[in-house]
Coordinates of C-alpha atoms in Angstrom, one line a residue:
M11 CA 111.5 -12.5 -6.5
H12 CA 110.7 -9.7 -8.9
S13 CA 107.5 -8.9 -10.9
Q14 CA 108.0 -9.5 -14.5
F15 CA 107.5 -6.0 -15.4
K16 CA 109.1 -3.1 -13.3
P17 CA 107.8 0.6 -13.8
R18 CA 111.0 2.1 -15.2
A19 CA 111.1 -0.8 -17.6
L20 CA 107.6 -0.7 -18.8
A21 CA 108.3 1.1 -22.1
A22 CA 110.9 -1.3 -22.9
S23 CA 108.7 -4.2 -21.9
I24 CA 105.9 -3.0 -23.9
A25 CA 108.2 -2.4 -27.2
A26 CA 109.5 -6.0 -27.0
I27 CA 106.1 -7.4 -26.7
S28 CA 104.9 -5.2 -29.6
A29 CA 107.7 -6.0 -31.8
A30 CA 107.4 -9.7 -31.3
G31 CA 103.6 -9.9 -31.2
L32 CA 101.9 -11.3 -28.0
M33 CA 103.8 -14.2 -26.8
T34 CA 103.2 -17.7 -28.6
A35 CA 100.8 -19.8 -27.2
C36 CA 103.2 -22.9 -28.2
G37 CA 106.1 -24.3 -26.2
G38 CA 106.9 -27.2 -23.9
G39 CA 109.8 -29.0 -22.2
D40 CA 113.0 -28.2 -24.4
G41 CA 115.6 -27.9 -21.6
D42 CA 118.2 -30.8 -20.9
S43 CA 119.7 -29.0 -17.8
P44 CA 118.0 -29.6 -14.5
G45 CA 116.1 -26.7 -13.0
V46 CA 118.3 -24.0 -10.9
Y47 CA 116.2 -24.8 -7.7
D48 CA 115.4 -28.5 -8.4
S49 CA 117.8 -29.8 -5.7
A50 CA 116.4 -27.2 -3.2
L51 CA 112.9 -28.3 -4.0
A52 CA 113.1 -31.8 -3.1
F53 CA 110.4 -33.3 -1.2
D54 CA 111.0 -34.3 2.4
K55 CA 108.9 -37.3 2.8
T56 CA 109.5 -37.7 6.5
K57 CA 108.1 -34.1 7.4
Y58 CA 104.6 -35.0 8.2
T59 CA 102.1 -34.7 10.9
T60 CA 99.7 -37.6 11.6
I61 CA 96.1 -36.6 12.0
T62 CA 93.0 -38.7 12.9
V63 CA 89.8 -38.1 10.9
T64 CA 86.5 -40.2 10.6
L65 CA 86.0 -41.3 7.3
D66 CA 82.6 -43.2 6.5
G67 CA 82.4 -43.8 10.2
V68 CA 85.8 -45.3 10.6
S69 CA 88.7 -43.8 12.5
T70 CA 91.4 -43.1 9.9
P71 CA 94.9 -41.8 10.3
V72 CA 95.8 -39.4 7.7
R73 CA 99.5 -37.6 6.9
W74 CA 99.4 -33.9 6.5
Y75 CA 102.6 -32.6 4.9
R76 CA 102.0 -28.9 6.0
E77 CA 102.7 -26.0 4.0
V78 CA 105.1 -27.5 1.5
C79 CA 106.8 -24.7 -0.6
Y80 CA 106.8 -25.5 -4.1
V81 CA 108.9 -22.6 -5.5
G82 CA 112.5 -21.7 -4.8
K83 CA 111.9 -17.9 -4.7
P84 CA 108.8 -17.3 -2.9
M85 CA 107.2 -14.0 -2.2
R86 CA 107.8 -12.4 1.1
L87 CA 104.5 -11.4 2.8
A88 CA 103.4 -8.3 4.5
P89 CA 102.3 -9.2 8.0
T90 CA 98.8 -8.4 7.5
Q91 CA 97.0 -9.6 4.4
S92 CA 93.2 -9.8 3.3
A93 CA 93.3 -13.1 5.5
G94 CA 94.2 -11.1 8.5
A95 CA 97.5 -11.4 10.2
V96 CA 99.4 -14.1 8.8
D97 CA 102.0 -16.3 10.3
N98 CA 103.7 -17.7 7.1
Q99 CA 105.3 -14.5 5.9
A100 CA 108.0 -16.7 3.9
C101 CA 106.0 -18.7 1.5
G102 CA 102.2 -18.2 2.8
Y103 CA 101.1 -17.7 -0.9
Q104 CA 103.2 -20.5 -2.6
N105 CA 102.7 -23.6 -0.6
M106 CA 100.8 -26.6 -0.7
N107 CA 98.9 -28.6 2.2
I108 CA 99.2 -32.3 1.1
F109 CA 96.9 -35.1 2.8
V110 CA 96.9 -38.9 2.2
R111 CA 95.5 -41.6 4.1
E112 CA 98.5 -43.4 5.9
V113 CA 97.4 -46.8 4.2
D114 CA 97.8 -45.0 0.8
A115 CA 101.1 -43.3 1.7
A116 CA 103.6 -45.8 0.0
R117 CA 101.4 -45.8 -3.4
Q118 CA 102.5 -44.0 -6.3
D119 CA 99.7 -45.0 -8.5
N120 CA 97.0 -43.0 -7.0
A121 CA 95.4 -39.9 -8.2
I122 CA 96.2 -36.6 -7.1
L123 CA 93.3 -34.0 -6.6
L124 CA 94.8 -30.5 -6.8
N125 CA 92.4 -28.1 -5.2
V126 CA 93.0 -24.3 -6.3
N127 CA 91.4 -21.8 -4.1
N128 CA 91.7 -18.6 -6.0
A129 CA 87.9 -17.6 -5.2
G130 CA 87.5 -14.3 -6.9
W131 CA 90.6 -14.2 -8.4
L132 CA 91.7 -13.3 -5.0
A133 CA 95.1 -14.4 -3.6
S134 CA 94.7 -17.5 -1.4
Y135 CA 96.8 -17.9 1.7
Q136 CA 97.7 -21.0 3.6
G137 CA 99.0 -21.0 6.8
G138 CA 98.4 -19.8 10.5
K139 CA 96.9 -16.7 11.4
G140 CA 97.1 -14.6 14.5
G141 CA 100.1 -16.5 15.8
W142 CA 98.5 -20.3 15.8
D143 CA 100.6 -22.5 18.0
G144 CA 100.6 -25.3 15.6
S145 CA 98.7 -27.6 18.0
A146 CA 95.4 -25.7 18.8
P147 CA 92.4 -27.1 17.0
I148 CA 92.0 -25.4 13.6
T149 CA 89.2 -23.1 13.1
N150 CA 88.6 -20.5 10.5
A151 CA 90.1 -17.8 12.7
N152 CA 93.4 -19.5 13.4
Y153 CA 94.1 -21.2 10.0
A154 CA 93.5 -21.0 6.5
G155 CA 94.1 -23.4 3.5
A156 CA 93.4 -27.0 5.4
D157 CA 90.4 -28.6 4.1
I158 CA 91.0 -32.0 6.3
V159 CA 91.6 -31.5 9.8
N160 CA 92.4 -33.5 12.7
G161 CA 89.1 -34.7 14.3
G162 CA 87.2 -34.0 11.2
T163 CA 84.4 -36.3 9.8
Y164 CA 84.1 -37.0 6.0
V165 CA 82.0 -39.2 3.9
S166 CA 82.3 -40.6 0.6
T167 CA 78.7 -40.8 -0.1
S168 CA 77.6 -36.8 -0.1
D169 CA 77.3 -34.7 -3.1
T170 CA 79.1 -31.9 -1.3
D171 CA 82.0 -33.7 0.3
K172 CA 84.9 -33.8 -2.1
R173 CA 87.4 -34.6 0.6
G174 CA 85.6 -37.8 1.7
A175 CA 85.3 -38.9 -2.0
A176 CA 88.9 -38.3 -2.5
L177 CA 90.3 -39.9 0.5
A178 CA 88.2 -43.0 0.2
R179 CA 89.4 -43.5 -3.2
G180 CA 93.0 -43.3 -2.0
F181 CA 93.7 -40.0 -3.8
V182 CA 96.3 -37.7 -2.6
Y183 CA 94.3 -34.4 -1.8
I184 CA 96.1 -31.0 -2.1
N185 CA 95.1 -27.6 -1.0
M186 CA 97.2 -25.2 -3.2
A187 CA 98.1 -21.5 -2.1
S188 CA 98.6 -18.7 -4.8
R189 CA 99.4 -15.4 -5.3
S190 CA 96.9 -13.1 -7.1
R191 CA 95.0 -9.9 -6.5
G192 CA 95.3 -8.4 -3.0
A193 CA 98.7 -10.1 -2.3
T194 CA 101.0 -7.4 -0.9
A195 CA 104.8 -7.7 0.0
P196 CA 106.5 -5.5 2.9
A197 CA 107.3 -2.1 1.7
G198 CA 111.1 -1.8 0.3
V199 CA 111.6 -5.7 -0.3
Y200 CA 110.7 -5.4 -3.9
D201 CA 112.0 -2.5 -6.1
D202 CA 109.0 -2.8 -8.4
G203 CA 106.4 -2.3 -5.8
I204 CA 104.3 -4.2 -3.0
Y205 CA 101.6 -5.7 -5.2
Q206 CA 103.1 -9.0 -6.3
G207 CA 100.0 -10.7 -7.3
K208 CA 99.1 -9.1 -10.6
A209 CA 98.1 -11.4 -13.5
P210 CA 99.5 -14.2 -14.6
A211 CA 100.7 -14.8 -11.0
A212 CA 97.9 -17.1 -10.0
I213 CA 98.4 -19.3 -13.3
V214 CA 102.1 -19.2 -12.6
D215 CA 101.9 -20.4 -9.2
A216 CA 99.4 -23.3 -10.4
K217 CA 102.0 -24.4 -13.0
A218 CA 104.9 -24.2 -10.3
A219 CA 102.8 -26.3 -8.0
V220 CA 102.4 -29.0 -10.8
R221 CA 106.0 -28.9 -11.8
Y222 CA 107.1 -29.3 -7.9
L223 CA 104.7 -32.4 -8.1
R224 CA 106.5 -33.8 -11.1
L225 CA 110.0 -33.1 -10.1
N226 CA 109.1 -35.1 -6.8
D227 CA 107.1 -38.0 -8.3
N228 CA 109.2 -40.9 -7.2
L229 CA 109.5 -39.4 -3.7
M230 CA 105.9 -38.5 -3.1
P231 CA 102.8 -40.4 -2.6
G232 CA 100.7 -40.3 -5.7
N233 CA 101.1 -40.1 -9.5
A234 CA 102.0 -36.7 -10.9
S235 CA 100.8 -38.2 -14.3
R236 CA 97.2 -38.4 -12.8
I237 CA 96.7 -34.8 -11.5
V238 CA 93.0 -33.8 -11.6
V239 CA 92.5 -29.9 -10.9
N240 CA 89.5 -28.9 -9.1
G241 CA 88.5 -25.2 -8.7
T242 CA 85.3 -22.7 -8.4
S243 CA 84.8 -19.2 -9.8
G244 CA 88.2 -17.4 -9.8
G245 CA 89.6 -21.1 -9.2
G246 CA 87.6 -22.4 -12.0
A247 CA 89.1 -19.7 -14.1
Q248 CA 92.5 -20.7 -12.7
S249 CA 92.0 -24.5 -13.2
T250 CA 90.9 -23.9 -16.7
Q251 CA 93.8 -21.6 -17.8
L252 CA 96.1 -24.2 -16.2
G253 CA 94.7 -26.8 -18.3
A254 CA 94.8 -24.7 -21.5
A255 CA 98.1 -23.4 -21.5
G256 CA 99.9 -26.7 -20.3
D257 CA 103.8 -26.3 -21.3
S258 CA 103.3 -23.1 -22.8
A259 CA 106.4 -21.3 -23.3
D260 CA 104.7 -18.2 -22.6
Y261 CA 105.1 -18.6 -19.0
F262 CA 108.6 -20.0 -18.7
S263 CA 110.3 -16.3 -17.8
Y264 CA 107.7 -15.8 -15.0
L265 CA 108.5 -19.4 -13.8
Q266 CA 112.2 -18.7 -13.7
A267 CA 111.3 -15.4 -11.6
V268 CA 109.7 -17.6 -8.8
G269 CA 112.3 -20.4 -9.0
A270 CA 109.9 -22.9 -10.5
A271 CA 111.1 -26.7 -10.9
G272 CA 112.7 -27.7 -14.1
I273 CA 113.5 -24.3 -15.4
D274 CA 117.1 -23.8 -15.9
A275 CA 119.4 -20.7 -15.9
N276 CA 118.6 -19.9 -19.6
G277 CA 114.9 -20.2 -19.0
K278 CA 114.3 -23.3 -20.6
S279 CA 112.1 -26.1 -19.4
S280 CA 112.8 -29.8 -18.5
I281 CA 109.6 -30.5 -16.7
S282 CA 106.2 -30.5 -18.1
D283 CA 103.2 -28.7 -16.4
S284 CA 100.2 -30.3 -18.1
V285 CA 97.5 -32.2 -16.1
F286 CA 95.5 -35.1 -16.5
A287 CA 92.0 -33.7 -16.0
I288 CA 90.2 -30.5 -15.3
V289 CA 86.9 -30.4 -12.9
A290 CA 85.9 -26.6 -13.1
Y291 CA 82.8 -25.0 -11.6
C292 CA 81.6 -21.4 -13.0
P293 CA 85.0 -20.2 -14.3
I294 CA 85.3 -16.5 -14.3
Q295 CA 87.2 -16.5 -17.6
D296 CA 87.8 -14.3 -20.6
M297 CA 88.1 -11.4 -18.3
G298 CA 88.7 -8.8 -20.9
S299 CA 85.6 -9.4 -22.7
A300 CA 83.6 -10.5 -19.9
D301 CA 81.8 -7.0 -19.6
L302 CA 80.8 -7.2 -23.1
A303 CA 79.4 -10.7 -22.5
Y304 CA 77.8 -9.9 -19.3
E305 CA 75.8 -6.9 -20.8
W306 CA 74.9 -8.6 -24.1
M307 CA 73.5 -11.6 -21.7
F308 CA 71.4 -9.5 -19.5
N309 CA 70.4 -6.7 -22.3
V310 CA 69.6 -8.7 -25.4
L311 CA 66.2 -9.3 -24.2
G312 CA 65.9 -6.3 -22.0
T313 CA 66.4 -8.3 -18.6
R314 CA 68.0 -5.2 -16.9
A315 CA 64.9 -3.0 -17.9
L316 CA 62.6 -5.5 -17.0
V317 CA 63.8 -6.1 -13.6
S318 CA 63.7 -2.5 -13.0
A319 CA 60.2 -2.2 -14.0
D320 CA 59.3 -5.2 -11.7
Q321 CA 61.2 -3.3 -8.7
K322 CA 59.1 -0.1 -9.1
A323 CA 56.0 -2.2 -9.5
G324 CA 56.7 -4.0 -6.1
L325 CA 56.8 -7.5 -7.8
I326 CA 60.3 -8.5 -6.2
V327 CA 59.6 -9.8 -2.8
D328 CA 60.3 -12.6 -0.4
A329 CA 57.6 -15.0 1.0
S330 CA 56.3 -12.6 3.6
G331 CA 56.0 -9.9 1.1
N332 CA 58.9 -7.8 2.0
E333 CA 60.6 -6.1 -0.9
L334 CA 64.0 -7.2 -1.9
V335 CA 66.4 -5.0 -3.7
R336 CA 67.4 -6.5 -7.1
A337 CA 67.4 -3.7 -9.8
S338 CA 70.7 -2.7 -11.2
N339 CA 70.6 -0.6 -14.1
P340 CA 72.8 2.2 -13.0
D341 CA 74.2 3.2 -16.5
P342 CA 71.8 2.3 -19.3
A343 CA 74.0 4.0 -22.0
G344 CA 77.2 2.3 -21.0
S345 CA 75.4 -1.0 -20.9
A346 CA 74.0 -0.5 -24.5
A347 CA 77.5 0.3 -25.7
L348 CA 79.1 -2.7 -24.2
M349 CA 76.3 -5.1 -25.1
N350 CA 76.7 -3.9 -28.8
Q351 CA 80.4 -4.7 -28.8
F352 CA 79.9 -8.2 -28.1
V353 CA 78.5 -9.1 -31.5
A354 CA 81.6 -8.7 -33.1
Y355 CA 83.5 -10.1 -30.4
Q356 CA 81.4 -13.4 -30.6
A357 CA 81.9 -13.5 -34.3
G358 CA 85.6 -13.0 -34.2
L359 CA 86.0 -16.2 -32.1
G360 CA 85.2 -18.3 -35.1
L361 CA 83.6 -21.0 -32.9
K362 CA 81.0 -23.5 -34.3
N363 CA 77.7 -25.2 -33.1
E364 CA 77.3 -28.7 -33.1
D365 CA 76.1 -28.7 -36.7
G366 CA 79.3 -26.8 -37.7
T367 CA 77.7 -23.6 -38.4
A368 CA 79.1 -20.4 -36.8
L369 CA 78.3 -19.6 -33.4
T370 CA 77.4 -16.2 -33.4
A371 CA 75.3 -13.5 -31.2
D372 CA 72.5 -14.2 -33.6
N373 CA 72.0 -18.0 -32.5
M374 CA 73.8 -17.8 -28.9
L375 CA 70.3 -17.6 -27.2
A376 CA 69.1 -20.6 -29.1
A377 CA 72.3 -22.6 -28.1
L378 CA 71.9 -21.6 -24.4
Q379 CA 68.3 -22.4 -24.4
T380 CA 69.1 -26.0 -25.4
E381 CA 71.5 -26.1 -22.5
F382 CA 68.8 -24.6 -19.9
K383 CA 66.4 -27.4 -21.2
K384 CA 68.9 -30.1 -20.8
A385 CA 69.8 -29.0 -17.4
A386 CA 66.1 -28.9 -16.4
S387 CA 65.5 -32.6 -18.0
A388 CA 68.5 -34.0 -16.2
Y389 CA 67.4 -32.3 -12.9
V390 CA 64.0 -34.1 -13.2
Q391 CA 65.4 -37.4 -14.5
S392 CA 67.6 -37.5 -11.3
G393 CA 64.6 -37.8 -9.0
K394 CA 64.5 -34.2 -8.2
S395 CA 61.4 -31.7 -8.7
I396 CA 60.9 -28.4 -10.3
V397 CA 58.3 -25.8 -9.2
A398 CA 55.1 -26.4 -11.3
Y399 CA 54.5 -24.0 -14.3
N400 CA 52.6 -21.1 -12.9
A401 CA 53.1 -22.3 -9.2
Y402 CA 55.3 -20.3 -6.6
G403 CA 58.6 -21.1 -5.3
T404 CA 61.6 -19.6 -3.6
A405 CA 65.4 -18.9 -4.5
A406 CA 68.0 -17.5 -2.3
A407 CA 70.3 -14.9 -3.4
N408 CA 74.0 -15.9 -4.3
G409 CA 77.1 -14.7 -5.9
V410 CA 79.1 -11.6 -5.5
A411 CA 77.2 -8.6 -4.8
G412 CA 74.0 -10.8 -5.4
G413 CA 72.0 -9.2 -2.7
S414 CA 70.4 -10.8 0.4
G415 CA 67.1 -12.3 1.2
T416 CA 65.3 -15.4 -0.8
L417 CA 63.1 -14.5 -3.7
Y418 CA 59.3 -15.7 -3.8
Y419 CA 58.8 -16.0 -7.4
Q420 CA 56.1 -17.2 -9.9
N421 CA 57.6 -19.8 -12.5
D422 CA 56.4 -18.3 -15.6
F423 CA 59.4 -19.7 -17.7
I424 CA 59.4 -23.5 -17.7
D425 CA 57.2 -26.5 -17.7
V426 CA 58.6 -30.0 -17.3
D427 CA 56.6 -33.4 -17.4
A428 CA 57.3 -36.2 -15.1
S429 CA 59.5 -37.8 -17.7
G430 CA 62.0 -34.7 -17.8
T431 CA 60.5 -33.5 -21.1
V432 CA 60.7 -29.7 -21.2
T433 CA 57.3 -28.8 -22.8
H434 CA 57.6 -25.0 -22.5
F435 CA 60.5 -22.7 -22.0
D436 CA 60.6 -18.8 -22.1
M437 CA 64.0 -17.4 -22.2
S438 CA 63.1 -13.9 -21.6
N439 CA 61.0 -14.6 -18.3
Y440 CA 64.2 -17.0 -17.4
L441 CA 66.5 -14.3 -17.5
K442 CA 64.6 -11.9 -15.6
F443 CA 64.2 -14.7 -12.8
V444 CA 67.9 -15.2 -13.0
A445 CA 68.3 -11.5 -12.4
K446 CA 65.9 -11.2 -9.7
Q447 CA 67.0 -14.1 -7.5
A448 CA 70.4 -12.5 -7.5
R449 CA 71.1 -9.0 -8.4
L450 CA 72.9 -8.3 -11.2
K451 CA 76.5 -6.7 -10.9
A452 CA 76.9 -3.0 -11.7
V453 CA 78.1 -1.6 -15.2
P454 CA 81.0 -2.6 -15.9
A455 CA 80.7 -5.7 -14.1
F456 CA 84.4 -6.6 -13.9
D457 CA 86.4 -3.7 -14.8
Q458 CA 84.7 -1.5 -12.2
V459 CA 87.4 0.5 -10.4
G460 CA 87.0 4.3 -11.1
Q461 CA 83.6 4.0 -12.6
T462 CA 81.4 6.3 -10.9
P463 CA 77.8 4.9 -12.0
A464 CA 78.9 1.6 -10.2
L465 CA 79.5 3.0 -6.9
A466 CA 77.2 1.9 -4.1
T467 CA 76.9 5.8 -3.2
T468 CA 75.9 6.6 -6.7
A469 CA 72.0 7.1 -7.1
T470 CA 70.5 5.4 -10.0
A471 CA 67.1 5.9 -11.8
D472 CA 65.8 2.8 -10.1
T473 CA 63.6 3.0 -7.3
T474 CA 61.4 0.8 -4.9
Q475 CA 57.8 0.6 -5.2
A476 CA 57.6 3.2 -2.4
G477 CA 59.8 5.5 -4.3
A478 CA 63.0 5.0 -2.3
V479 CA 66.2 5.5 -4.5
I480 CA 68.3 2.3 -5.4
Y481 CA 72.1 2.9 -5.5
G482 CA 74.7 1.4 -7.6
N483 CA 75.5 -2.3 -6.9
Y484 CA 79.4 -1.7 -6.5
S485 CA 81.6 -4.9 -6.0
G486 CA 84.9 -3.5 -7.2
G487 CA 85.3 -5.9 -9.9
E488 CA 88.7 -7.3 -10.7
S489 CA 90.7 -4.0 -11.8
N490 CA 93.2 -4.6 -9.2
L491 CA 94.5 -7.9 -10.9
F492 CA 95.8 -5.9 -13.6
G493 CA 98.6 -3.3 -13.9
T494 CA 102.3 -3.3 -12.4
A495 CA 103.3 -4.0 -8.9
A496 CA 103.5 -0.7 -8.4
Q497 CA 99.9 0.2 -9.3
V498 CA 97.0 -0.6 -6.9
Y499 CA 95.0 -1.2 -9.9
S500 CA 94.7 -0.6 -13.5
N501 CA 91.6 -0.7 -15.8
F502 CA 92.3 -3.4 -18.4
T503 CA 89.5 -2.8 -20.7
E504 CA 88.7 0.2 -23.4
Y505 CA 85.4 1.1 -21.7
A506 CA 86.5 1.3 -18.2
W507 CA 89.9 3.0 -19.0
N508 CA 88.1 5.9 -20.9
N509 CA 85.3 6.1 -18.7
N510 CA 87.6 6.1 -15.3
N511 CA 86.5 9.2 -13.4
G512 CA 90.1 9.7 -12.0
G513 CA 89.3 8.8 -8.3
D514 CA 86.4 9.2 -5.8
A515 CA 85.6 8.4 -2.3
V516 CA 86.1 4.6 -2.8
N517 CA 88.8 4.6 -5.2
A518 CA 92.0 6.7 -4.8
T519 CA 93.4 8.8 -7.7
Q520 CA 95.9 7.1 -9.6
S521 CA 97.7 9.4 -12.2
D522 CA 98.8 6.7 -14.6
V523 CA 95.4 5.0 -15.1
G524 CA 92.3 6.2 -17.1
L525 CA 91.9 8.9 -19.7
A526 CA 91.0 11.5 -17.1
K527 CA 94.2 11.2 -15.3
S528 CA 96.5 9.8 -17.6
G529 CA 95.5 11.9 -20.6
Y530 CA 95.7 8.9 -22.7
T531 CA 92.8 7.4 -24.3
W532 CA 92.8 3.4 -24.5
A533 CA 94.0 3.5 -28.0
A534 CA 96.8 5.7 -27.2
N535 CA 97.4 4.0 -23.9
P536 CA 101.5 3.4 -23.5
Q537 CA 100.4 0.4 -21.2
Q538 CA 97.8 -1.1 -23.7
A539 CA 100.2 -3.9 -25.0
F540 CA 101.1 -4.8 -21.5
L541 CA 97.8 -5.0 -20.3
L542 CA 96.4 -6.9 -23.2
N543 CA 99.3 -9.6 -22.4
Q544 CA 98.2 -10.0 -18.7
Y545 CA 94.7 -10.5 -20.0
K546 CA 95.7 -12.9 -22.6
M547 CA 97.9 -15.0 -20.1
I548 CA 94.7 -15.4 -17.9
N549 CA 92.3 -16.2 -20.7
A550 CA 91.9 -19.9 -21.9
L551 CA 90.5 -19.0 -25.3
P552 CA 93.9 -18.0 -27.0
Y553 CA 95.8 -21.1 -26.1
V554 CA 93.0 -23.6 -27.0
G555 CA 93.9 -25.3 -30.1
K556 CA 97.5 -23.9 -30.1
T557 CA 99.2 -25.7 -27.0
D558 CA 100.7 -29.0 -27.3
G559 CA 100.3 -29.6 -23.5
I560 CA 96.4 -28.8 -23.3
T561 CA 94.6 -31.2 -20.7
K562 CA 92.7 -34.0 -22.4
H563 CA 89.8 -34.4 -20.0
W564 CA 87.6 -31.8 -19.0
R565 CA 84.5 -31.2 -16.9
I566 CA 82.8 -27.9 -16.6
R567 CA 79.7 -27.2 -14.6
V568 CA 77.8 -23.8 -14.3
G569 CA 74.8 -23.2 -12.1
A570 CA 71.7 -22.5 -14.4
R571 CA 70.7 -19.4 -12.1
D572 CA 74.3 -18.2 -11.8
R573 CA 74.7 -14.5 -12.7
D574 CA 78.1 -13.9 -11.6
T575 CA 79.2 -13.9 -15.2
S576 CA 77.5 -14.4 -18.5
F577 CA 76.6 -17.9 -19.4
T578 CA 78.3 -17.4 -22.7
V579 CA 81.6 -17.5 -21.2
A580 CA 81.9 -21.0 -20.2
Y581 CA 79.8 -22.0 -23.1
N582 CA 82.4 -20.6 -25.4
L583 CA 85.1 -22.2 -23.7
S584 CA 83.5 -25.5 -24.2
R585 CA 83.0 -25.0 -27.8
A586 CA 86.6 -24.1 -28.4
L587 CA 87.7 -27.3 -26.4
K588 CA 85.5 -29.5 -28.5
A589 CA 87.1 -28.2 -31.6
D590 CA 90.6 -29.0 -30.2
A591 CA 91.9 -32.3 -31.7
K592 CA 94.2 -32.7 -28.7
V593 CA 91.2 -32.7 -26.2
G594 CA 89.9 -36.1 -25.7
D595 CA 86.5 -35.3 -24.0
V596 CA 84.5 -32.3 -22.8
D597 CA 81.7 -32.7 -20.5
F598 CA 80.1 -29.5 -20.2
A599 CA 76.7 -29.0 -18.8
L600 CA 74.2 -26.4 -16.8
H601 CA 73.1 -27.4 -13.5
W602 CA 69.4 -26.5 -12.8
D603 CA 68.4 -24.4 -9.6
Q604 CA 72.0 -24.0 -9.1
G605 CA 73.7 -20.7 -8.1
H606 CA 77.1 -19.4 -7.9
A607 CA 79.0 -22.3 -6.4
G608 CA 80.7 -25.6 -6.8
N609 CA 81.5 -29.1 -5.8
Y610 CA 77.6 -29.5 -5.4
D611 CA 77.5 -32.7 -7.6
V612 CA 80.4 -34.6 -6.1
L613 CA 79.2 -38.3 -6.6
N614 CA 78.7 -37.4 -10.6
A615 CA 82.0 -35.6 -10.5
F616 CA 84.0 -38.3 -9.2
A617 CA 82.3 -41.0 -11.2
W618 CA 83.5 -39.1 -14.1
I619 CA 87.1 -38.8 -12.7
D620 CA 87.0 -42.7 -12.0
Q621 CA 86.0 -43.3 -15.7
R622 CA 88.8 -41.1 -17.1
L623 CA 91.4 -42.8 -15.0
A624 CA 90.1 -46.2 -15.5
A625 CA 90.5 -45.4 -19.5
G626 CA 94.1 -44.6 -18.7
N627 CA 94.7 -42.1 -21.4

């Protein structure tokens, strides 16, 4: 398998994209011939291991179809990946672990829960590690990608056990591996480079997995017309992109390159890759504009500056009075520049509020405040309690680079009565709380590589109460998701490209990335069209309203204190989906007192799935 764009062909690729415009978001199965690899991708229903689990207190035999490769031309893996030493170097990034109760194995009407595990937009390997012998009890040290294990105990009545909920319903439960950033091939195998997980690889692989399930629908347990996709964070983005871009012709050439089911020799498709429903948590979506949204969210009411002031005043502490580091304001000028660009970006989306008025930066805070209040009301009405107004509570750090420790805070932002009615809400104080319970990301938050102010070795103007210097909150961002297979990374936004320092102690010099080294501004960057196309193909918004195969059923949840991305990102997606006539229902909500995580409301999520399946549409 070769990446879609080789370095020596990059200029020609960009010229072709520019001439045609960015690829159409429309398209579907228009091929009459079988896929080139369809016969090789036939499912072997006899190739499984029986494991025994305890489900709701009952010993239950479960079939495990292990590491089923879902493409005909899988990526070869270097022996060592981010997961460590990997055993499955032939198809470790493009396989599925498939689980089904023995009693349900002959059924073909049961739903399929397809779990994408692309956390942080990182490649998700599945298979043995460090020489697993295939029989030793599975641990995190010797195996990756098996949610259900021999001897495991699962329940269908827990808000945090999706495995038990799925098995008890008779669902087919699938863990899916996929390429993405960090996936590396052995040197010399591919003539375009070793970094074979660049965007849109994660989406291509998710589509290929769905196509495999559809190709083998008559051979496998489960009904491939009832695939429910579940993902969190980067996996939430992967799942939402899969749902938004169902059957889009944009991906056919990429699917052809990996030998996906239903793609013929001419690159035409005879199999759909649309899915029944999406259950997504905290999707890290809209990557190319996420930095603008983040700085707007945490600057429009002065949040970064307010946290800096509280840090210097010694007001950010745990229950024992120990100071926690939460200030993160390394580049106020850059932060302001990004924030100001968000206004035009938001207006350009053309989204609408519930009342039909334009959703703009002017009324976005009011829209989000409504969502926060709804979340708090639902939380209280479910029988849970919120820290009383002006009383004190605790909130643990969470998310990428969110810091450590548990914040001891005064609730100066919300008052809710016993019926769940919100009688007071202060948006400024609430956003300050969000940014104190978990440290905000650096500037920029996502396209970070090559940005000196973001580095953990860069002193900022922030200090503790005692005057100790606070350094940048570098997390690396997602820059290595972009570029060619020969590039370690590429900046993919105008701000990061033009401000790339050209290399430092953390980020090696890359001669063809950034203004300082390439000599090109973003506007003149010869890779710009290529990078923008990568961004587009992992961004749901350009596909919503334009794709015939879009998923009809959507459930999206974001923690109400999740600061891993701007609250505007998922909210904008929900508004776009609600405007798409081909989408049947959109259940979007914030979840009160929840940080960056997923599958914390399993009972409600599966009740929603049950309702959608029962309706049959």
